[in-house]
CSV table of C-alpha atoms in Angstrom, one decimal:
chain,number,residue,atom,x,y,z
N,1,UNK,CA,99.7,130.3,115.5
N,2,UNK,CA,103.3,129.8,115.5
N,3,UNK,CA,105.4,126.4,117.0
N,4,UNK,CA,108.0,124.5,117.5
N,5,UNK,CA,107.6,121.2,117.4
N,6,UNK,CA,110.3,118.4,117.6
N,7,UNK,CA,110.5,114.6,116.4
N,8,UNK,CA,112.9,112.3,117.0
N,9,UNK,CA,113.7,108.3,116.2
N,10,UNK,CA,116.2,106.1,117.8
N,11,UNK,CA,116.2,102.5,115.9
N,12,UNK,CA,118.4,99.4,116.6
N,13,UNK,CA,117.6,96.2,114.6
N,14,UNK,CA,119.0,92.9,113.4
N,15,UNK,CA,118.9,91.5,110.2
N,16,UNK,CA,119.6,88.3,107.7
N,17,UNK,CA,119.9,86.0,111.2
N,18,UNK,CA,120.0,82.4,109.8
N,19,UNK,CA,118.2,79.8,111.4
N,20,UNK,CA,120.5,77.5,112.3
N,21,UNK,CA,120.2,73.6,111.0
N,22,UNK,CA,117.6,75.5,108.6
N,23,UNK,CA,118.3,74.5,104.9
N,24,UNK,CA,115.9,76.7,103.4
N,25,UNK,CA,116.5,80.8,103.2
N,26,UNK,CA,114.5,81.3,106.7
N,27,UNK,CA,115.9,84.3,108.3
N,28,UNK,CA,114.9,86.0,111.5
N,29,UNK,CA,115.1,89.8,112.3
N,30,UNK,CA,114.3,91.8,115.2
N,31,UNK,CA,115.1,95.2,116.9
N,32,UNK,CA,113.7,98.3,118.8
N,33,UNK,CA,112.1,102.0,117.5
N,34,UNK,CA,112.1,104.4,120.5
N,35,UNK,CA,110.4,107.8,119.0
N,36,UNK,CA,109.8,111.4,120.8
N,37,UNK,CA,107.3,113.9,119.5
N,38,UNK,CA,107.4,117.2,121.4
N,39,UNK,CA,105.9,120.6,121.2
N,40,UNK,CA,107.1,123.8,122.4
N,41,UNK,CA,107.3,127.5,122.2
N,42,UNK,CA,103.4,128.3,122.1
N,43,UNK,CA,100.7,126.4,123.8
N,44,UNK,CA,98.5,127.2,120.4
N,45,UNK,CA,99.8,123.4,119.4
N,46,UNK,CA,97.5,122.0,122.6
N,47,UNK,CA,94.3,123.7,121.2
N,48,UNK,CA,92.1,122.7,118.4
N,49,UNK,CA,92.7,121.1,115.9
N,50,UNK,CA,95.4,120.9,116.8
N,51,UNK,CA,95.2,119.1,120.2
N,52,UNK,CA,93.7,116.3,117.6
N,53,UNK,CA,97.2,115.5,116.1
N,54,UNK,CA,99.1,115.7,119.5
N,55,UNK,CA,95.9,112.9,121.4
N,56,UNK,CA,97.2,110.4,118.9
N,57,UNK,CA,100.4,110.1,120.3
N,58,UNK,CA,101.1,108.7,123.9
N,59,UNK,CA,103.3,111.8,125.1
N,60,UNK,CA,104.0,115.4,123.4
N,61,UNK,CA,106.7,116.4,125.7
N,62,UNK,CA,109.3,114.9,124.0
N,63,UNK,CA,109.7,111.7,126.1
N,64,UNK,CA,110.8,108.7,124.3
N,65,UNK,CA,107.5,105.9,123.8
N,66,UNK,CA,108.5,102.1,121.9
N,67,UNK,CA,107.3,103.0,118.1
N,68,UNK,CA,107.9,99.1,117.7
N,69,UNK,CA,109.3,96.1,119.1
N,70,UNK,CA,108.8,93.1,116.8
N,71,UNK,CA,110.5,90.5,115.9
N,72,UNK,CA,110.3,88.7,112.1
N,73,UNK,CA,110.3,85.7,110.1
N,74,UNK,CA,111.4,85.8,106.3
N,75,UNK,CA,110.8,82.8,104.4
N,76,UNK,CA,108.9,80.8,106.9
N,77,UNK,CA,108.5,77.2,106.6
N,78,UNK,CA,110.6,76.8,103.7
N,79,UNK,CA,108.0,79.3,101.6
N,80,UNK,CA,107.3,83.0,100.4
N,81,UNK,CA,105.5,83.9,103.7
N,82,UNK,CA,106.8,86.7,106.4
N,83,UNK,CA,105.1,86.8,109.8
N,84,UNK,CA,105.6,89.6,112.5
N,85,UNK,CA,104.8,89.7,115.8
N,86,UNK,CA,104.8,91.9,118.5
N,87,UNK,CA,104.4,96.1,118.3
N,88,UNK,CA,104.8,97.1,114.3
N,89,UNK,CA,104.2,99.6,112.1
N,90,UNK,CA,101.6,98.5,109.8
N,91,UNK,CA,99.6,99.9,106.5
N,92,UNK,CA,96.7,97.9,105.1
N,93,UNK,CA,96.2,99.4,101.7
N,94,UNK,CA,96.8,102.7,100.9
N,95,UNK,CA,96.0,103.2,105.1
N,96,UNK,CA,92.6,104.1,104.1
N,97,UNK,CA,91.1,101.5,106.7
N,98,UNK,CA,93.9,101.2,108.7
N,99,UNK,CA,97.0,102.7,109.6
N,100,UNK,CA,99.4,103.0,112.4
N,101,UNK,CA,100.5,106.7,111.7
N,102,UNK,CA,103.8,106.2,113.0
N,103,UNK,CA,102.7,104.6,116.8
N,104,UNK,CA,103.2,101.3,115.9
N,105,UNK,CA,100.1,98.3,116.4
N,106,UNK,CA,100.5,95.6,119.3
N,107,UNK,CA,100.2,91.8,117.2
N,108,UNK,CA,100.8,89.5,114.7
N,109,UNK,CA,100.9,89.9,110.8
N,110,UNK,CA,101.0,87.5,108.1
N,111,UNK,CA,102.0,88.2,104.2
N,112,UNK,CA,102.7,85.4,102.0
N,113,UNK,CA,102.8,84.7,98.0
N,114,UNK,CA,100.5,81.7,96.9
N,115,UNK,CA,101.4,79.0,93.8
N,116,UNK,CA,98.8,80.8,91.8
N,117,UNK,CA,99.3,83.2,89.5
N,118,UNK,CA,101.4,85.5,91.5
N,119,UNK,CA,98.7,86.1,93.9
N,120,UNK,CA,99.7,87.8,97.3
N,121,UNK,CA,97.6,86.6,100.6
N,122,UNK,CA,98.1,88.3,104.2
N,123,UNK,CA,95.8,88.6,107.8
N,124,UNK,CA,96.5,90.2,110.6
N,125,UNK,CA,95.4,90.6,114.3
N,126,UNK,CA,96.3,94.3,115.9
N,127,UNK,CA,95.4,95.6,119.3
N,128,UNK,CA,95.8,99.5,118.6
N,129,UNK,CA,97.2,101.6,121.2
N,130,UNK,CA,95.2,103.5,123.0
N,131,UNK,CA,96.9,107.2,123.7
N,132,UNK,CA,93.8,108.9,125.4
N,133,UNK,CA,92.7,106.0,128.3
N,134,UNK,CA,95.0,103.2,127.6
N,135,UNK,CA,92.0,100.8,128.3
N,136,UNK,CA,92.8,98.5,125.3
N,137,UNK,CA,89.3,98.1,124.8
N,138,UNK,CA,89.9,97.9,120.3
N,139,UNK,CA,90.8,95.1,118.9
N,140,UNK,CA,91.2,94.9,114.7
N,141,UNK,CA,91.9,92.0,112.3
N,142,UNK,CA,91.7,91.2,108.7
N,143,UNK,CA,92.8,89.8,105.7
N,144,UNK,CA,94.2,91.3,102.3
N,145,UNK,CA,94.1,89.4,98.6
N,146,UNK,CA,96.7,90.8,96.1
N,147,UNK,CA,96.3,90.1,92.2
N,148,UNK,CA,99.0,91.7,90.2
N,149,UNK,CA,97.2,92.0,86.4
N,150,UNK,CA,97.8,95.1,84.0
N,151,UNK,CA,98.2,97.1,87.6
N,152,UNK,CA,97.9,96.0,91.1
N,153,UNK,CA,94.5,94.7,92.2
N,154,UNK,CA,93.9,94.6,96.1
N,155,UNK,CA,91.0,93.5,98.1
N,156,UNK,CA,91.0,94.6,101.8
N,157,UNK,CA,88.7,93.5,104.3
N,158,UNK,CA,89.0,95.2,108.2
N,159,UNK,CA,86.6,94.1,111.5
N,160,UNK,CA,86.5,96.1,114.6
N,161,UNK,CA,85.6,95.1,117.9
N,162,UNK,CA,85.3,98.1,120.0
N,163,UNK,CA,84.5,98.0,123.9
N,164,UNK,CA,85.0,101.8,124.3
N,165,UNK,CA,81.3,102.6,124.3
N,166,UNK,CA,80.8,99.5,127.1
N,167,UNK,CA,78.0,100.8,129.5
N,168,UNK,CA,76.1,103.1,126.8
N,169,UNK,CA,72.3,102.1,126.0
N,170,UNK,CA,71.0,100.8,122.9
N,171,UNK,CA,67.6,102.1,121.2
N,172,UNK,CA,66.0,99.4,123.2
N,173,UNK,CA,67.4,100.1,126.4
N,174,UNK,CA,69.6,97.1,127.0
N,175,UNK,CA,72.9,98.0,127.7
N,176,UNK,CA,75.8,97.7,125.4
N,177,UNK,CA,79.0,95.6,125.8
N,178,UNK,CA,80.7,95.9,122.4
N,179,UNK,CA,80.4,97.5,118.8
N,180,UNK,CA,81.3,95.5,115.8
N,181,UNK,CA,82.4,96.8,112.7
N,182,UNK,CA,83.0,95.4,109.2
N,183,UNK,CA,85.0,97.4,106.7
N,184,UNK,CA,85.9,96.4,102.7
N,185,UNK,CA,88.0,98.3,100.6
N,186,UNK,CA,89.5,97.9,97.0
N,187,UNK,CA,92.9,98.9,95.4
N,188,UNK,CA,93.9,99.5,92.0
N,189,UNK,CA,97.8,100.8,91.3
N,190,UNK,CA,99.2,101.1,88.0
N,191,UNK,CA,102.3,103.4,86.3
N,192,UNK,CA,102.7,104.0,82.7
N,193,UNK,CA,106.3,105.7,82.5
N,194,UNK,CA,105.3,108.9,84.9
N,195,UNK,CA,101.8,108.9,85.1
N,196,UNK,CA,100.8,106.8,88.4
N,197,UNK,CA,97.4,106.1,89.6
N,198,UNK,CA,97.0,105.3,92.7
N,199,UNK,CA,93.0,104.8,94.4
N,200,UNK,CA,90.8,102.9,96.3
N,201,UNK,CA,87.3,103.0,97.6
N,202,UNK,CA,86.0,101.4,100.7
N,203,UNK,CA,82.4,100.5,102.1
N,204,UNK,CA,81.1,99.9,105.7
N,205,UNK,CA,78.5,97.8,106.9
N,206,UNK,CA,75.9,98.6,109.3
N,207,UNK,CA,77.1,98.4,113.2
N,208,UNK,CA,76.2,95.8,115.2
N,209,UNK,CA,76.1,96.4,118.5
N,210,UNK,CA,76.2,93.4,121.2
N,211,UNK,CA,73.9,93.9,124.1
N,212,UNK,CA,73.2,92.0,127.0
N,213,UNK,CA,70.4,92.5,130.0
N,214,UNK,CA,71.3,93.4,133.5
């Protein structure tokens, strides 16, 4: 069960642009991320489990795909508050919900410090890429509270809207149009010299599924 496998990144960005007749520290930044995954030398890799890894990518044969594209506001408004938009890598957490594992998310993100105790706020809006059929049928969004006591504190909250199981039946019969899904999680960080700990836990609602007659 031997391979080769190959993975490349090409990445041209921008930083600390001004914005000019700004006269607060706004700054913009922007840039491209092409990447190339490729396997070779035994077709093992394209069999399971492996065939798992290689699905979440949207080529194995080393073509280069857009990792991001996004461009970035620091400071915005005059205040602590980045937003990004366009394709971005993104991590909510620890990437227990969600994570873009290194194909980049298609959207807008928002991170921002409020005037209260040190408190950290953020939401975001992603359409994931789909690798396998491309149908752009998920859509995820959320919103992230940060409280920075003895340790880091974070409350995560995810919702799914998933069209990729449009056509199925319900229990009752009545065919399905979309799945909703509600996801919380909770974070706790803290060092003491070299001892880190680092977990968090997450819960998920019940399904709802949205059905309508025919």
């Amino acid at each position: 069960r031997s391979f080769i496998s190959q993975n490349a990144n090409l990445s041209v960005f921008v930083r600390d642009i001004p914005v000019a007749g700004d006269s607060s520290d706004t700054s913009l930044e922007g840039g491209v991320s092409l990447r190339g995954i490729g396997v070779a030398g035994s077709s093992t890799a394209l069999q399971a489990p492996f065939d798992r890894i290689g699905a979440h990518y949207p080529n194995t044969n080393f073509a280069p795909f857009v990792e991001s594209a996004f461009a970035r506001v620091h400071n915005a408004f005059g205040r602590s508050v980045t937003i990004t938009a366009g394709q971005q890598p993104f991590l909510l957490g620890s990437g227990l919900l969600l994570s873009d594992d290194g194909v980049g998310m298609a959207g807008v993100s928002v991170l921002g410090t409020l005037p209260w105790g040190g408190l950290k706020a953020g939401g975001f809006a992603f359409q994931p890429r789909n690798a396998q059929d491309r149908s752009n049928s998920l859509v995820v969004y959320g919103a992230l509270l940060e409280l920075p006591l003895e340790g880091t504190w974070q409350l995560n909250y995810l919702a799914e809207r998933d069209k990729t199981g449009a056509g199925q039946t319900a229990a009752d019969g009545v065919p399905i149009s979309q799945a909703n899904r509600h996801f919380a999680s909770l974070r706790y960080q803290i060092a003491y010299g070299p001892v880190v700990f680092d977990g968090e836990g997450a819960v998920r609602a019940a399904p709802k599924h949205d059905a309508h007659a025919v």
